[in-house]
PDB file of C-alpha atoms in Angstrom:
ATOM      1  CA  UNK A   1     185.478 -72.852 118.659  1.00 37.00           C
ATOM      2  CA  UNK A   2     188.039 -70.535 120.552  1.00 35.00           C
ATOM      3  CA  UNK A   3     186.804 -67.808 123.291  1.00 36.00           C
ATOM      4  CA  UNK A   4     188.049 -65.177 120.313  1.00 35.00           C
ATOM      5  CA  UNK A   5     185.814 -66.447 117.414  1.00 38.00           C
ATOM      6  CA  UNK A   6     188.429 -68.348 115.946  1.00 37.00           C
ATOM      7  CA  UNK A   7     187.757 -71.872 114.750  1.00 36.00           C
ATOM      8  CA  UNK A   8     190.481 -74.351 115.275  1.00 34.00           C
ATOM      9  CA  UNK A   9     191.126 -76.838 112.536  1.00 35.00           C
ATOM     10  CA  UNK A  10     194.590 -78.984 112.090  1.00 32.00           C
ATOM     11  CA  UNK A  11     197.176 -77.656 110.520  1.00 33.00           C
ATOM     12  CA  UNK A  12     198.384 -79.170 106.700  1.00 36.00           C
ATOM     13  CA  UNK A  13     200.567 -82.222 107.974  1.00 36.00           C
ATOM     14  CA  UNK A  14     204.547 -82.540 106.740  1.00 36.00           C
ATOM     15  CA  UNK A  15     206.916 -84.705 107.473  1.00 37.00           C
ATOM     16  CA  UNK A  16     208.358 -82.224 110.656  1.00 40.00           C
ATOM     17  CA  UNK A  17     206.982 -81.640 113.661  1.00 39.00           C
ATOM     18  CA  UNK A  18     204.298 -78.674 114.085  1.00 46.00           C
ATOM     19  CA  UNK A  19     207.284 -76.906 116.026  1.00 47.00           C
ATOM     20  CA  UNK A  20     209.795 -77.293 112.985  1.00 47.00           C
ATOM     21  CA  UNK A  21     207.200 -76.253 110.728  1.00 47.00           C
ATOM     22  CA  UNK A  22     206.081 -73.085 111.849  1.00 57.00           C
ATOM     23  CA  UNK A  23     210.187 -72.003 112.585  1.00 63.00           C
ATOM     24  CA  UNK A  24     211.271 -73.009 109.529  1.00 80.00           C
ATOM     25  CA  UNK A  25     211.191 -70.182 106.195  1.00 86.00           C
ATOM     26  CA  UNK A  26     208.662 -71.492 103.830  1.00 94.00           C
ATOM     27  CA  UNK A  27     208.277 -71.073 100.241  1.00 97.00           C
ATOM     28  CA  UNK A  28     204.829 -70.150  99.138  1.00 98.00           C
ATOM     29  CA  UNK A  29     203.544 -69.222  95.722  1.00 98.00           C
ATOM     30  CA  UNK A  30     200.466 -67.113  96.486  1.00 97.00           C
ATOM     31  CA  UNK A  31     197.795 -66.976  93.215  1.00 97.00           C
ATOM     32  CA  UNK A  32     195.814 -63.624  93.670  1.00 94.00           C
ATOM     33  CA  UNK A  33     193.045 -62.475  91.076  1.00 90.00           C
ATOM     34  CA  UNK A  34     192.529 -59.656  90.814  1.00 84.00           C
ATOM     35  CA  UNK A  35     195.621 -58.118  91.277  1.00 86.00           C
ATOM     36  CA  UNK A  36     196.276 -56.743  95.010  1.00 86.00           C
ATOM     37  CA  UNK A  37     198.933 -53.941  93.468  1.00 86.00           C
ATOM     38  CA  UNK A  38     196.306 -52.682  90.363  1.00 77.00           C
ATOM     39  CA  UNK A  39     192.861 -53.311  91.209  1.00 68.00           C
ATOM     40  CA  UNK A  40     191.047 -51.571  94.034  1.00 71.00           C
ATOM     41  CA  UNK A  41     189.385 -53.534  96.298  1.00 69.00           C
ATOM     42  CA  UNK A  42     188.755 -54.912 100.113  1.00 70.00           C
ATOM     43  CA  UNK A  43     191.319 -57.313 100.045  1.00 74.00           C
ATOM     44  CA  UNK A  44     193.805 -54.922  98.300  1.00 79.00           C
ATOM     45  CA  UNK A  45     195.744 -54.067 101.714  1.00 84.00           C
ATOM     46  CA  UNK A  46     195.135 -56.788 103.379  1.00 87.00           C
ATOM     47  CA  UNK A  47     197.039 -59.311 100.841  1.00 90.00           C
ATOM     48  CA  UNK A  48     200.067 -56.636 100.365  1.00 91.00           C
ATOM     49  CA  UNK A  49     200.335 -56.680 104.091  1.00 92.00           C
ATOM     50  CA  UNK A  50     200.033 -60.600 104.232  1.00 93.00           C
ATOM     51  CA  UNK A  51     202.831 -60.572 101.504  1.00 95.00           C
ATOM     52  CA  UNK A  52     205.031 -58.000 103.872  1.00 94.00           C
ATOM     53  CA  UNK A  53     204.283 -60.371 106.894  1.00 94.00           C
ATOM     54  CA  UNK A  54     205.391 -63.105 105.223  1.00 95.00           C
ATOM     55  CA  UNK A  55     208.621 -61.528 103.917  1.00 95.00           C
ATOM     56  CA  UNK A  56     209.153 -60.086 107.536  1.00 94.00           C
ATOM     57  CA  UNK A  57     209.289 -63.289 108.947  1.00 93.00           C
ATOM     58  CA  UNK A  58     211.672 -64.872 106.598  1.00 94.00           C
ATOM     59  CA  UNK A  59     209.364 -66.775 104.155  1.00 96.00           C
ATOM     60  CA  UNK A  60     210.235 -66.769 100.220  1.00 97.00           C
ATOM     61  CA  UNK A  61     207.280 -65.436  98.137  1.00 97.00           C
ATOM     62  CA  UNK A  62     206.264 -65.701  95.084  1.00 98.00           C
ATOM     63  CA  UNK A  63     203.379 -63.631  93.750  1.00 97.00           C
ATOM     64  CA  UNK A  64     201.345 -64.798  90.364  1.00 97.00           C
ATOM     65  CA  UNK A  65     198.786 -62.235  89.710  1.00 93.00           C
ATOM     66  CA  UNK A  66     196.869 -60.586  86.537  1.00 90.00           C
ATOM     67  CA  UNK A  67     199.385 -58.806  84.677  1.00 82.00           C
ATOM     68  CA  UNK A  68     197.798 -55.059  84.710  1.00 82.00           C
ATOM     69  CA  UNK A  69     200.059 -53.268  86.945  1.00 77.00           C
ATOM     70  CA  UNK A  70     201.658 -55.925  88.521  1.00 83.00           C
ATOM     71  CA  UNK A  71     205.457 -54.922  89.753  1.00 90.00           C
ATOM     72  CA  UNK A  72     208.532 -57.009  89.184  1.00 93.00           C
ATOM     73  CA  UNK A  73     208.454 -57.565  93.304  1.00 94.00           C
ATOM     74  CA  UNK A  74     207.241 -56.221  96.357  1.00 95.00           C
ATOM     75  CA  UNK A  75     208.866 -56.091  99.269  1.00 94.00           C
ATOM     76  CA  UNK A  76     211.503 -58.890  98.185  1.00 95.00           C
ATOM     77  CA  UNK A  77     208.695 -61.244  96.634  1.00 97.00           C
ATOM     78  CA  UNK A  78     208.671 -61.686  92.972  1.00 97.00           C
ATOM     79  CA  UNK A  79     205.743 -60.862  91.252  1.00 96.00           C
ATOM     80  CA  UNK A  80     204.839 -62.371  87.989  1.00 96.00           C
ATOM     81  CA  UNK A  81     201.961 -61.125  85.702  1.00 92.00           C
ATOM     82  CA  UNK A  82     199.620 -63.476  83.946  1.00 93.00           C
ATOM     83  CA  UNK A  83     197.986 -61.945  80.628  1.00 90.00           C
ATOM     84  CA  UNK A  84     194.411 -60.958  81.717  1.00 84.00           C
ATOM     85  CA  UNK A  85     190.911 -60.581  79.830  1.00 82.00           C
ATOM     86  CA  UNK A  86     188.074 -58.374  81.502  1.00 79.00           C
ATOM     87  CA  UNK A  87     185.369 -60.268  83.370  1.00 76.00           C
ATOM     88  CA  UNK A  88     182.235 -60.293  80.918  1.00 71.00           C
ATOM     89  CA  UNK A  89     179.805 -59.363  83.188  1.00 68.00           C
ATOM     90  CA  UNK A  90     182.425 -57.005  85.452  1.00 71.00           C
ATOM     91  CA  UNK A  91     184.673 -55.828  82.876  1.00 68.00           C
ATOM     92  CA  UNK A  92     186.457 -53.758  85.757  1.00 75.00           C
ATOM     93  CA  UNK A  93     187.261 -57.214  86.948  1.00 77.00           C
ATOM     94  CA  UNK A  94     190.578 -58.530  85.711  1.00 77.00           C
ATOM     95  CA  UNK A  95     190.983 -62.465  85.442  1.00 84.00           C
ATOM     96  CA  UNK A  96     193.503 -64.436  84.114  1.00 90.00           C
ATOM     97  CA  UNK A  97     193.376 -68.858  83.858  1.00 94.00           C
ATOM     98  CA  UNK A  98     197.460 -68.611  84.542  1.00 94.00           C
ATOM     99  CA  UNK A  99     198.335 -71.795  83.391  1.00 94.00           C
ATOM    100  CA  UNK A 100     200.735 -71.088  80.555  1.00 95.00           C
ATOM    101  CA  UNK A 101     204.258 -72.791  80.482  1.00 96.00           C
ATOM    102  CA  UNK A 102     205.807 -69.512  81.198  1.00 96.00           C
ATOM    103  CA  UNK A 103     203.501 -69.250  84.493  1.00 96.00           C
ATOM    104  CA  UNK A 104     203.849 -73.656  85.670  1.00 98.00           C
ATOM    105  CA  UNK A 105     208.174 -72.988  84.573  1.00 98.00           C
ATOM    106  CA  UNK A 106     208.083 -70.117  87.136  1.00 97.00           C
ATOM    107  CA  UNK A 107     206.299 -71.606  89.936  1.00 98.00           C
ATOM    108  CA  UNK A 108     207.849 -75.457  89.158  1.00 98.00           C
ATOM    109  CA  UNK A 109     211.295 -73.768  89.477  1.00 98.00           C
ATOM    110  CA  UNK A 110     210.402 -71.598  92.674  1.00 98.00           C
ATOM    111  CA  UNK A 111     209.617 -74.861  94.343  1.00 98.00           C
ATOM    112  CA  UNK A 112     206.987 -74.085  96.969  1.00 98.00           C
ATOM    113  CA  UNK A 113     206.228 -75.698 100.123  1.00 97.00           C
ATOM    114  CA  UNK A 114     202.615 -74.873  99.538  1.00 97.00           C
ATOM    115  CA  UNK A 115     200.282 -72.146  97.046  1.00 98.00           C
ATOM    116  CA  UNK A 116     197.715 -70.406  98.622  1.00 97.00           C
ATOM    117  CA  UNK A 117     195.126 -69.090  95.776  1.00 96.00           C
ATOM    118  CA  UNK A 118     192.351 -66.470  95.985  1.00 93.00           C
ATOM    119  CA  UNK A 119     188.724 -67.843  95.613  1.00 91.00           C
ATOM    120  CA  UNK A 120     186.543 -67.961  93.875  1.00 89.00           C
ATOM    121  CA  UNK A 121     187.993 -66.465  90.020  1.00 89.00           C
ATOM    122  CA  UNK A 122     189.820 -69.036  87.406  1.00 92.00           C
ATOM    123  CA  UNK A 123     192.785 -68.041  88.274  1.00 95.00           C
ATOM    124  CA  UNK A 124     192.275 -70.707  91.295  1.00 96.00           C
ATOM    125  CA  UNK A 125     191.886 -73.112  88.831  1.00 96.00           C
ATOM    126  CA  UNK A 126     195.375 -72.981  86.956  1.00 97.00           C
ATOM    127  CA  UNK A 127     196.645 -72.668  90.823  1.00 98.00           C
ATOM    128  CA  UNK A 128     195.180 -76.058  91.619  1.00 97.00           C
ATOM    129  CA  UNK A 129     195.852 -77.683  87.821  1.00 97.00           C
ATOM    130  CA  UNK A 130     200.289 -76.389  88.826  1.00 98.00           C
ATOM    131  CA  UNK A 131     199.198 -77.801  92.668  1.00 98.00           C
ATOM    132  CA  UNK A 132     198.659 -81.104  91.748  1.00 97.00           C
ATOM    133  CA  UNK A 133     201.397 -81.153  88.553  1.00 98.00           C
ATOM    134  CA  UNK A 134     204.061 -80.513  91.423  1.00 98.00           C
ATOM    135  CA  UNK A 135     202.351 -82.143  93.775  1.00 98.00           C
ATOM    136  CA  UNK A 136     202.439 -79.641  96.877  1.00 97.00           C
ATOM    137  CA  UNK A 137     199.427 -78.896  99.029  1.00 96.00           C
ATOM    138  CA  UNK A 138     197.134 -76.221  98.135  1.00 95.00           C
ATOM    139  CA  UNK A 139     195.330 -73.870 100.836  1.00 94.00           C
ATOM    140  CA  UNK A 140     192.362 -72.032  99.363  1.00 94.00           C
ATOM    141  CA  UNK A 141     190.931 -68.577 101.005  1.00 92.00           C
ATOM    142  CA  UNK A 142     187.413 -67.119  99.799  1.00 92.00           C
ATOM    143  CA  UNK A 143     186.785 -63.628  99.224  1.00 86.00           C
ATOM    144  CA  UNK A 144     183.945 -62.838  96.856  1.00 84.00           C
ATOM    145  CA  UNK A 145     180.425 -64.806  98.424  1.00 88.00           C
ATOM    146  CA  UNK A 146     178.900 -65.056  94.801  1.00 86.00           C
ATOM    147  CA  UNK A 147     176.185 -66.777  95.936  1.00 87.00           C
ATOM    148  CA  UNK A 148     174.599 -63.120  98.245  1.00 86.00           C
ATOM    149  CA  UNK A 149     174.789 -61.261  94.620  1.00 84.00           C
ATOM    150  CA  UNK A 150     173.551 -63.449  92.811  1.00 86.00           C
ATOM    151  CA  UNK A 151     169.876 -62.574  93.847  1.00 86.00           C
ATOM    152  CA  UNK A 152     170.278 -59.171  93.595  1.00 86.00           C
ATOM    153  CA  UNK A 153     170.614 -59.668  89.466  1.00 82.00           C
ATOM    154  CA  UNK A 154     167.954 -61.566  89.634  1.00 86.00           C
ATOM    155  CA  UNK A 155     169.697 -64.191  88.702  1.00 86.00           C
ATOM    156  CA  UNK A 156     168.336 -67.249  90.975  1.00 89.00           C
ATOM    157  CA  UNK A 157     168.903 -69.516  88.369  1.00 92.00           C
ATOM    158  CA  UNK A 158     172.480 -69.251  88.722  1.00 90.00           C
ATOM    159  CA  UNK A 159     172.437 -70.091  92.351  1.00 91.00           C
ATOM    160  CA  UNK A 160     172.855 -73.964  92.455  1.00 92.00           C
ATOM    161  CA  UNK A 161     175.483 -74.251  89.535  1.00 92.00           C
ATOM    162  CA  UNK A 162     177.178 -71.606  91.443  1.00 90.00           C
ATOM    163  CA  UNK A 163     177.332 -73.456  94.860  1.00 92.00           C
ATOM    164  CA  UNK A 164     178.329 -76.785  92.561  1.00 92.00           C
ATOM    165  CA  UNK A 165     181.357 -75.237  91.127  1.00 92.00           C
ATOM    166  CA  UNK A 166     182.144 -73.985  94.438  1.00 92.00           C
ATOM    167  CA  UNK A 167     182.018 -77.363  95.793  1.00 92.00           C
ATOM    168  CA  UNK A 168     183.833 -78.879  93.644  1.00 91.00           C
ATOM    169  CA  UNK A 169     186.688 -76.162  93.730  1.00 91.00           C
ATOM    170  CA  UNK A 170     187.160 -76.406  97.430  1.00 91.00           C
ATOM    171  CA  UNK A 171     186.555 -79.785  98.016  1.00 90.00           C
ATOM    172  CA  UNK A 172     190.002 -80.048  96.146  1.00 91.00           C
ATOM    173  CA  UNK A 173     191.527 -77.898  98.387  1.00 92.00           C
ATOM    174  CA  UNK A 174     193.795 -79.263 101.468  1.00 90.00           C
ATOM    175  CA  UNK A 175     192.658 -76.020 103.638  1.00 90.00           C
ATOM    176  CA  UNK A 176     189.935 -73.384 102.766  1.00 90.00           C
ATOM    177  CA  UNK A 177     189.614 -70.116 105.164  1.00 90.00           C
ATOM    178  CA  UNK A 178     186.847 -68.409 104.714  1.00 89.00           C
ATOM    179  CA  UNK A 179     186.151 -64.530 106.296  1.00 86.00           C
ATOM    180  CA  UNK A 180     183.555 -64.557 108.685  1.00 86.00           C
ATOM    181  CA  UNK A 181     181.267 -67.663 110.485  1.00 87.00           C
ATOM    182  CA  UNK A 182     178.349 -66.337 108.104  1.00 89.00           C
ATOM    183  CA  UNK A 183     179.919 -67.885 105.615  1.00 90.00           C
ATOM    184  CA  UNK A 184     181.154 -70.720 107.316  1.00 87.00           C
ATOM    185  CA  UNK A 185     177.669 -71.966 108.090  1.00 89.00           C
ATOM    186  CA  UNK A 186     176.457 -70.933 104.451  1.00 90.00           C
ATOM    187  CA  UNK A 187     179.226 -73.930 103.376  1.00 89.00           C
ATOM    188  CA  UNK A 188     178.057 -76.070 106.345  1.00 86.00           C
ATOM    189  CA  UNK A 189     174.900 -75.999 105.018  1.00 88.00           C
ATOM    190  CA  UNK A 190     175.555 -76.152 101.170  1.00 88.00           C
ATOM    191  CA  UNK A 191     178.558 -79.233 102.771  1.00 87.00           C
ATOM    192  CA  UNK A 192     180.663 -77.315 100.157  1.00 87.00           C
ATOM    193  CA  UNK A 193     183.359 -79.899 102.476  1.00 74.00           C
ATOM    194  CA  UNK A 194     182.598 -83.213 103.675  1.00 63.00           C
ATOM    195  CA  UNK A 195     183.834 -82.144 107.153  1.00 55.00           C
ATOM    196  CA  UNK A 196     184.011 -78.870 108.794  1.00 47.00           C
ATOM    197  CA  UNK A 197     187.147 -77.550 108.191  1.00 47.00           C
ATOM    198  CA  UNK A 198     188.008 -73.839 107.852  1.00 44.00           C
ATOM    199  CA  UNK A 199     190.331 -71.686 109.437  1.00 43.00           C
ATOM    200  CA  UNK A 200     188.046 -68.665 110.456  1.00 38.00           C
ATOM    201  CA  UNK A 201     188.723 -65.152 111.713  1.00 36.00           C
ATOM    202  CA  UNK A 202     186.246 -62.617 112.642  1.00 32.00           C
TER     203      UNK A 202
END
């Protein structure tokens, strides 16, 4: 661990050199539920400004998101909306599964160098179903810890199918980044990854 807090894990390997890589534009088809330009919440600013970063430094983006409110682009990124059904237990919660032909045609023909989808939702799950169709690597980042809320529902029960489908979601990921060491330790200790391996800020 870095003097700032910072983790330091290797970055996804290509065929250039780490140089080459981080100079050269990428393409990256970013999978957000719920939608950063509709639904309030925490992350809402921070993913429009990762989108305006991105564009700033010359990246192509493309945005799939749940289709509520969802613009045609932002800030030179196309934006495509995937039909959405409320959450059953948080119907203020948009999600959307995002795997229609209309959605894979889109992304197939956008070509990414990599997707980077929100965690955890189901929207992750069409992101990693397209991931491995095209066969490009797939970068994870975790938002929502389910498993703190779950016992304040009371709802203990749900707590070790919860961390199971959590492992298994990220343990098909090439890169997860999680928000805070907290919750790098909670995976550590639930070995949500075989090997410690998250890109942390805090």
């Amino acid at each position: 661990m870095s003097q700032t807090g910072e983790v330091q894990v290797p970055l996804l390997q290509t065929e250039e050199a780490d140089g080459e890589w981080s100079s050269k534009p990428r393409r990256i088809a970013l999978f957000v539920e719920p939608s950063p330009f509709a639904y309030i919440s925490g992350y809402k600013n921070r993913f429009q400004n990762f989108i305006k970063h991105l564009r700033e430094m010359g990246d192509e983006v493309l945005v799939v998101t749940t289709h509520k409110g969802a613009p045609e682009e932002f800030h030179g990124a196309k934006v495509i909306g995937s039909w959405s059904f409320p959450c059953p237990l948080y119907q203020n919660v948009p999600l959307s599964l995002a795997l229609s032909p209309r959605i894979f045609s889109e992304v197939n023909k956008f070509k990414p160098d990599i997707i980077h989808a929100t965690s955890p939702g189901i929207m992750v799950l069409g992101a990693l179903a397209i991931a491995k169709m095209i066969s490009v690597p797939i970068l994870m980042s975790y938002h929502t810890h389910l498993p703190a809320y779950i016992p304040r529902y009371n709802l203990n029960w749900l707590l070790e199918p919860t961390w199971s489908f959590i492992r298994c979601l990220h343990r098909s990921a090439d890169l997860t980044l999680v928000p805070s060491l907290a919750i790098a330790e909670d995976f550590e200790t639930a070995k949500v990854v075989p090997e410690y391996g998250f890109g942390i800020r805090v």
